[in-house]
Short mmCIF file of C-alpha atoms and ligand atoms in Angstrom, two decimals:
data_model
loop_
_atom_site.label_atom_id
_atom_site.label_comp_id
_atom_site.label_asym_id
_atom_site.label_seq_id
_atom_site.Cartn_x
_atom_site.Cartn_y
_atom_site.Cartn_z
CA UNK E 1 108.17 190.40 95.94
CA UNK E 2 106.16 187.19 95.55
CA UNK E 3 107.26 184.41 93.75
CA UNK E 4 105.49 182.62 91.68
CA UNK E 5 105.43 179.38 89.35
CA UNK E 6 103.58 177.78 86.43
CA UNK E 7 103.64 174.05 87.46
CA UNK E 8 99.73 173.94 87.22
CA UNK E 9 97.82 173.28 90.55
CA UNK E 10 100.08 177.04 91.75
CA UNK E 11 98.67 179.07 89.19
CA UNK E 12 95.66 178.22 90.28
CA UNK E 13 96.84 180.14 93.44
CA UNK E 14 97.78 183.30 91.72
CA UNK E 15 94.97 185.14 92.80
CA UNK E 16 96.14 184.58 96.53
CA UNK E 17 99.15 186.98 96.14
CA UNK E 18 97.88 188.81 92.52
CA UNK E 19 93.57 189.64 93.40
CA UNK E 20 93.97 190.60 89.52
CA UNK E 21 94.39 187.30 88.32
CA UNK E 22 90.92 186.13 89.39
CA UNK E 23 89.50 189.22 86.98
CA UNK E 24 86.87 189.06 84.19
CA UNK E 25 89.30 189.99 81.19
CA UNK E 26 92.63 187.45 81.78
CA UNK E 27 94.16 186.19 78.95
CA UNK E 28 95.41 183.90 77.75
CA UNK E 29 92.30 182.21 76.24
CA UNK E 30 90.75 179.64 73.78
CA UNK E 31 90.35 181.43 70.63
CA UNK E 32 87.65 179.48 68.69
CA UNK E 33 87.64 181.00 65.20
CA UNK E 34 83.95 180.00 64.49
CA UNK E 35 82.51 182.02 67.41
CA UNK E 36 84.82 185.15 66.07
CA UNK E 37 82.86 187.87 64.73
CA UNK E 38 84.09 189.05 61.45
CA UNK E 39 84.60 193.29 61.98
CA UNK E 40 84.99 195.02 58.91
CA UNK E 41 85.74 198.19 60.71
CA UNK E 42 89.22 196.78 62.02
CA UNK E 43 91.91 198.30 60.04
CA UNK E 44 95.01 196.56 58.98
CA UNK E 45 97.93 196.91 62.20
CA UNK E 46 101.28 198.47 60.57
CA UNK E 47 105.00 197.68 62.75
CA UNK E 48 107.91 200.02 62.16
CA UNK E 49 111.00 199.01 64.04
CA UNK E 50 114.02 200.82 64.23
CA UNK E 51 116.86 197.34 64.08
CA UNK E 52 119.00 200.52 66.11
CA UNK E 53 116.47 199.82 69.21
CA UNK E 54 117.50 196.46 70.59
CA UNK E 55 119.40 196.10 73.24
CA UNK E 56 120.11 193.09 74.97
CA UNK E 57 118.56 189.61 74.91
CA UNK E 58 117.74 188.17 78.92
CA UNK E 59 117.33 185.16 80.09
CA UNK E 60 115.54 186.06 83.16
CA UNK E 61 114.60 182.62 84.57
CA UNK E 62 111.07 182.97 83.43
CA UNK E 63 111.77 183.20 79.75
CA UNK E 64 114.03 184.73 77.00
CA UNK E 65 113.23 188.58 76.46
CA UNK E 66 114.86 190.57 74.26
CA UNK E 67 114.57 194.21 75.33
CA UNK E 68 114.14 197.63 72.98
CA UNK E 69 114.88 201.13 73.56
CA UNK E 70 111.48 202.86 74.62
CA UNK E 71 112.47 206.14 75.19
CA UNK E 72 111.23 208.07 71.96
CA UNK E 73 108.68 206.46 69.19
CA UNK E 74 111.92 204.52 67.60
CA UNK E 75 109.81 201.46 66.86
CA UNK E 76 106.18 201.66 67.00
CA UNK E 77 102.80 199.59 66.37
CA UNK E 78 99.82 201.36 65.05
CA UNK E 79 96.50 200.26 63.00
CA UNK E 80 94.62 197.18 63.78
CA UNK E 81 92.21 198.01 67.07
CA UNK E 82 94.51 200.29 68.38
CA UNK E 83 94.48 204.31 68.34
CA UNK E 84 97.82 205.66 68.38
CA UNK E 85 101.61 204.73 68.18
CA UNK E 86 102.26 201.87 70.78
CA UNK E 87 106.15 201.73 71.58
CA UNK E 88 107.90 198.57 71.07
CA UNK E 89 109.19 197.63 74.85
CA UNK E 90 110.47 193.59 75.05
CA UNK E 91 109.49 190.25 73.48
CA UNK E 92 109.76 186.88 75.09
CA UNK E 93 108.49 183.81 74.50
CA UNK E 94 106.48 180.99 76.03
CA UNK E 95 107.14 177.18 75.47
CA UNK E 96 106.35 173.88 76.18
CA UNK E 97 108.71 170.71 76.80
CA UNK E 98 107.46 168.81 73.52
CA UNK E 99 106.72 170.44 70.39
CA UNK E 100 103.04 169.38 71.08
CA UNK E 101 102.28 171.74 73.74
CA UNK E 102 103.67 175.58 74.84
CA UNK E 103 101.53 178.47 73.58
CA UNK E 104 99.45 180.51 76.05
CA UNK E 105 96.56 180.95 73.53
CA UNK E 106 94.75 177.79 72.41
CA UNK E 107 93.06 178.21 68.51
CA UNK E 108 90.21 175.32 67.90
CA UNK E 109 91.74 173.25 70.27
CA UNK E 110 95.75 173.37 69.08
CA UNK E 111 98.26 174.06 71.62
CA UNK E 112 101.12 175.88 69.37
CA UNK E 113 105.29 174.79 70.48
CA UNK E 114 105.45 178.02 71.74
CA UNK E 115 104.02 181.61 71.60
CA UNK E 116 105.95 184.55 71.00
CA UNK E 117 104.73 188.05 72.41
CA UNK E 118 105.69 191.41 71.46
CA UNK E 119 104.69 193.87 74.08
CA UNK E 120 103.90 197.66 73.73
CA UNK E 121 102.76 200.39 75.18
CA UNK E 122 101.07 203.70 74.86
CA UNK E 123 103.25 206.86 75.50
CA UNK E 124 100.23 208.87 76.03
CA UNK E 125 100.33 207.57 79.55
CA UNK E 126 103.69 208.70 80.29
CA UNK E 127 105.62 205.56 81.01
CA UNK E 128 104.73 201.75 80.91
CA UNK E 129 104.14 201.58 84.89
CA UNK E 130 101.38 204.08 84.25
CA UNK E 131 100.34 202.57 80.98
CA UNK E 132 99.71 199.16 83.07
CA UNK E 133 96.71 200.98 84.72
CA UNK E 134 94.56 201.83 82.02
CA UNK E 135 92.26 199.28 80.09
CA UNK E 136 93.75 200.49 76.62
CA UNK E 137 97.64 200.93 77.96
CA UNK E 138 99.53 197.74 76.46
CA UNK E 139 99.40 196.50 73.61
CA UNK E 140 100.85 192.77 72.46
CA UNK E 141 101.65 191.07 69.27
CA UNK E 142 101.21 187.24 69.66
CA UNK E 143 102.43 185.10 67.07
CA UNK E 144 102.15 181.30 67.16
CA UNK E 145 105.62 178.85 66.71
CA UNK E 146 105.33 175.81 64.83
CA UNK E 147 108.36 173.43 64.83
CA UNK E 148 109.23 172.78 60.96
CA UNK E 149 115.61 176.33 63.13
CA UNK E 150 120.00 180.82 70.27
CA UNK E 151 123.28 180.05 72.69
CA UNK E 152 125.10 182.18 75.35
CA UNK E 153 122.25 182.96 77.63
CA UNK E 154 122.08 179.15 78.70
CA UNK E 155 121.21 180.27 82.72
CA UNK E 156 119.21 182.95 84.66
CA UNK E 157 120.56 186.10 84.72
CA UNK E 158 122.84 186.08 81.35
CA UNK E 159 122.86 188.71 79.31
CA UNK E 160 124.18 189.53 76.06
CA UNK E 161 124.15 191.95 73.55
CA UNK E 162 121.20 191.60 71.03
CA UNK E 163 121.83 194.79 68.09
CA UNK E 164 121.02 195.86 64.92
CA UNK E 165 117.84 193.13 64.77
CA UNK E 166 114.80 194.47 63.37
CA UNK E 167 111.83 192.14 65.07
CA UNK E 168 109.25 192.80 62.18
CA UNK E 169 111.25 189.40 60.21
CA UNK E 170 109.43 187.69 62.66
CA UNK E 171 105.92 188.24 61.13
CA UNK E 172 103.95 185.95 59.51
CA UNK E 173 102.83 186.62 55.50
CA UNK E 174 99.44 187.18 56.60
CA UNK E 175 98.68 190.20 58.63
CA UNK E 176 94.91 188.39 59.70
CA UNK E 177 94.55 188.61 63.56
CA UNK E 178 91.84 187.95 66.35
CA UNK E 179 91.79 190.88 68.98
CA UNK E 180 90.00 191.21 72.50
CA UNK E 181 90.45 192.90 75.27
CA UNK E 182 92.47 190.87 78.04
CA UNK E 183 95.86 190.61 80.62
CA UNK E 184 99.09 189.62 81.41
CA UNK E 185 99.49 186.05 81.36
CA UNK E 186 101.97 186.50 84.30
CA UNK E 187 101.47 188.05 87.89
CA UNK E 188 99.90 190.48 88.55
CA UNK E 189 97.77 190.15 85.54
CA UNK E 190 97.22 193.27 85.30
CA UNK E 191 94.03 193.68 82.53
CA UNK E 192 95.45 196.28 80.33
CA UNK E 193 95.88 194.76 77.23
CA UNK E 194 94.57 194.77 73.98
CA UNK E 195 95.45 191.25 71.81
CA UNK E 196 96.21 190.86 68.21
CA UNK E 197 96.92 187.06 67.90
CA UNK E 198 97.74 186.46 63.94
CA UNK E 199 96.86 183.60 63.04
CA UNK E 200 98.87 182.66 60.64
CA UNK E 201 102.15 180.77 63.01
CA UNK E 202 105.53 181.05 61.68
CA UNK E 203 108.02 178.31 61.18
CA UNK E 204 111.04 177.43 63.73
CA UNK E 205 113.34 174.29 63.51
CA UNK E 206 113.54 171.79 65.52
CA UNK E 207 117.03 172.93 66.53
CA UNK E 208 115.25 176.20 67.75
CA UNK E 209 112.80 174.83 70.04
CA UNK E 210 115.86 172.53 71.27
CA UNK E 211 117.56 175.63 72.06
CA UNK E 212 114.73 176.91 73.94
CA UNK E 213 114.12 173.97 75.77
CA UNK E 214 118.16 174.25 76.63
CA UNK E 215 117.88 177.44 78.93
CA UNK E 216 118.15 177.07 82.68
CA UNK E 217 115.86 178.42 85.15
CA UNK E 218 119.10 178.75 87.66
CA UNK E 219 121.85 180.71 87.41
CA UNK E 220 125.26 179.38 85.88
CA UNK E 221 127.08 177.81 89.03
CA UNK E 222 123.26 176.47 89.79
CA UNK E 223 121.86 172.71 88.43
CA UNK E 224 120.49 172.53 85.66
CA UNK E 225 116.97 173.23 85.56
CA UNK E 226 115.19 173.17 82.57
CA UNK E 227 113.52 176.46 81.75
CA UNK E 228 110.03 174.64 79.94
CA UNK E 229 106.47 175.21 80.36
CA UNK E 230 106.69 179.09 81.31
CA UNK E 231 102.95 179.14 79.65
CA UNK E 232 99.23 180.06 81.54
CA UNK E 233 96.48 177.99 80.74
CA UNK E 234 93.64 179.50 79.43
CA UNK E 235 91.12 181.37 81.50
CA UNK E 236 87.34 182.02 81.41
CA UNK E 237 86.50 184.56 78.33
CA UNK E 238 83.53 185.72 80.55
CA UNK E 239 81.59 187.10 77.72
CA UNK E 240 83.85 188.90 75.79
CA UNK E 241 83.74 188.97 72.02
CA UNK E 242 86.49 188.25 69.79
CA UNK E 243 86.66 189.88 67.03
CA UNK E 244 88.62 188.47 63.49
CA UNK E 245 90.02 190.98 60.73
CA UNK E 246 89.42 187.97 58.23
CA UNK E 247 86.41 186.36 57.40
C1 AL4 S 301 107.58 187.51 84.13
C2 AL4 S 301 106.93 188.88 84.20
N1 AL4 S 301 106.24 189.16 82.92
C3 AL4 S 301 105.48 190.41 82.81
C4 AL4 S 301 106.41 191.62 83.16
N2 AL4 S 301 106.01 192.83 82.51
C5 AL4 S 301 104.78 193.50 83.00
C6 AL4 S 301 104.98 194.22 84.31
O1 AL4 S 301 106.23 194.94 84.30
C7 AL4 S 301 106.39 195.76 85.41
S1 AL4 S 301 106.15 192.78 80.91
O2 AL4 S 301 105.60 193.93 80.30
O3 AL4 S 301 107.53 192.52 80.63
C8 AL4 S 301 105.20 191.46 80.54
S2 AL4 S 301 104.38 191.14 79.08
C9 AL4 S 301 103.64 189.69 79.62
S3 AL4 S 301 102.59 188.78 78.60
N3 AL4 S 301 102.98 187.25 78.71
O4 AL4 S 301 101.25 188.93 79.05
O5 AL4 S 301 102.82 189.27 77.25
C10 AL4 S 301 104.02 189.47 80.90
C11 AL4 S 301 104.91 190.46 81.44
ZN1 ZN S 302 104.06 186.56 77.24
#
């Protein structure tokens, strides 16, 4: 499989190994909230988790993911722009090395500590690998990180248990969010996904994003190697319209 890295002139060179990556709907992007259209006709997007559906928490040298049972509709996301239940799969995070910088999305020009993503998919495709091939088969939650408060998966490849935790605590009060149409932010980019960024960001300590900033990209008997700026940079919106459940 080919490797690939964030440090910023390589992801530039994506597209050499992942064609995808050079498409017309990648993500992440600059959301700027005055060019967002106001649609009425977007319906409020409801979460029901099952706690009983986490599994483990990885730290997979790339970033922390914690990982849900997606075998049945046990948690699901629904409302908003999508049609359908979309089934809870992982969420992982992306983060800078100073609380200044780390999101994937950019809003009006601020780069959030970190971005959180809560990727799902839609079972009427039959499994995820199939639901990465159509337009409308993922669907993720982003949710900003603003520093105002994790420990035994310091290095690559740790894993530990991660139960009874019910990921909807991590919502924001407000349930406003910007959709459009866009892709993985890693290789292969695959455009399949449908965003709902909210913009209201929650609140982590300091302590938190230190503890971020604290995992390894190596494995344990491996140097230390700080596991930081695991974000994209924004790519070219090409056209496509953002639209804002708020006004
Ligand atoms: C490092 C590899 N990341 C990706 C791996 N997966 C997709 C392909 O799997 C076979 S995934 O569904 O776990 C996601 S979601 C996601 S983002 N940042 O756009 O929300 C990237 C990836
Ligand atoms: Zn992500």
């Amino acid at each position: 499989l080919h490797g690939w890295f964030y440090d910023c002139d390589r992801e530039a060179r994506w597209h050499e190994n992942y064609p995808l990556a050079k498409g017309d709907n990648q993500s992440p992007i600059e959301i700027s909230s005055k060019d967002a259209r106001y649609d009425t006709c977007l319906s409020p997007w409801h979460a029901s988790y099952d706690p009983g559906a986490a599994k483990t928490i990885l730290n997979n040298g790339r970033t922390c993911r914690v990982v849900f049972d997606d075998t049945f509709d046990r948690s699901v996301l629904r409302g908003g722009p999508l049609s359908g239940a979309y089934r809870l799969r992982q969420l992982h995070l992306h983060w800078g090395s100073s609380d200044d910088h780390g999101s994937e999305h950019v809003v009006d020009g601020v780069k959030y500590a970190a971005e959180l993503h809560m990727v799902h998919w839609n079972p009427k495709h039959g499994n995820f690998a199939g639901a990465l091939k159509q337009s409308d088969g993922v669907a993720v939650v982003g949710i900003f990180l603003k520093v105002s408060e994790i420990d035994n998966i310091k290095t690559k490849g740790k894993e530990a248990p991660f139960q009874h935790f019910d990921p909807s605590i991590l919502f924001p009060k407000s349930r406003d969010y910007w959709t459009y149409h866009g892709s993985f932010t890693t290789p292969p980019c695959e455009e399949c996904i449908t965003w709902i960024l909210l913009r209201e960001p929650i609140e982590v300590s300091a302590d938190q994003m230190a503890k971020l900033r604290s995992l390894s990209k190596n494995g344990e008997n491996e140097p230390v190697n700080p596991l930081v700026d695991n974000w994209r940079p924004p790519q070219p919106v090409k056209g496509r319209i953002v639209r804002a459940s708020f006004k």
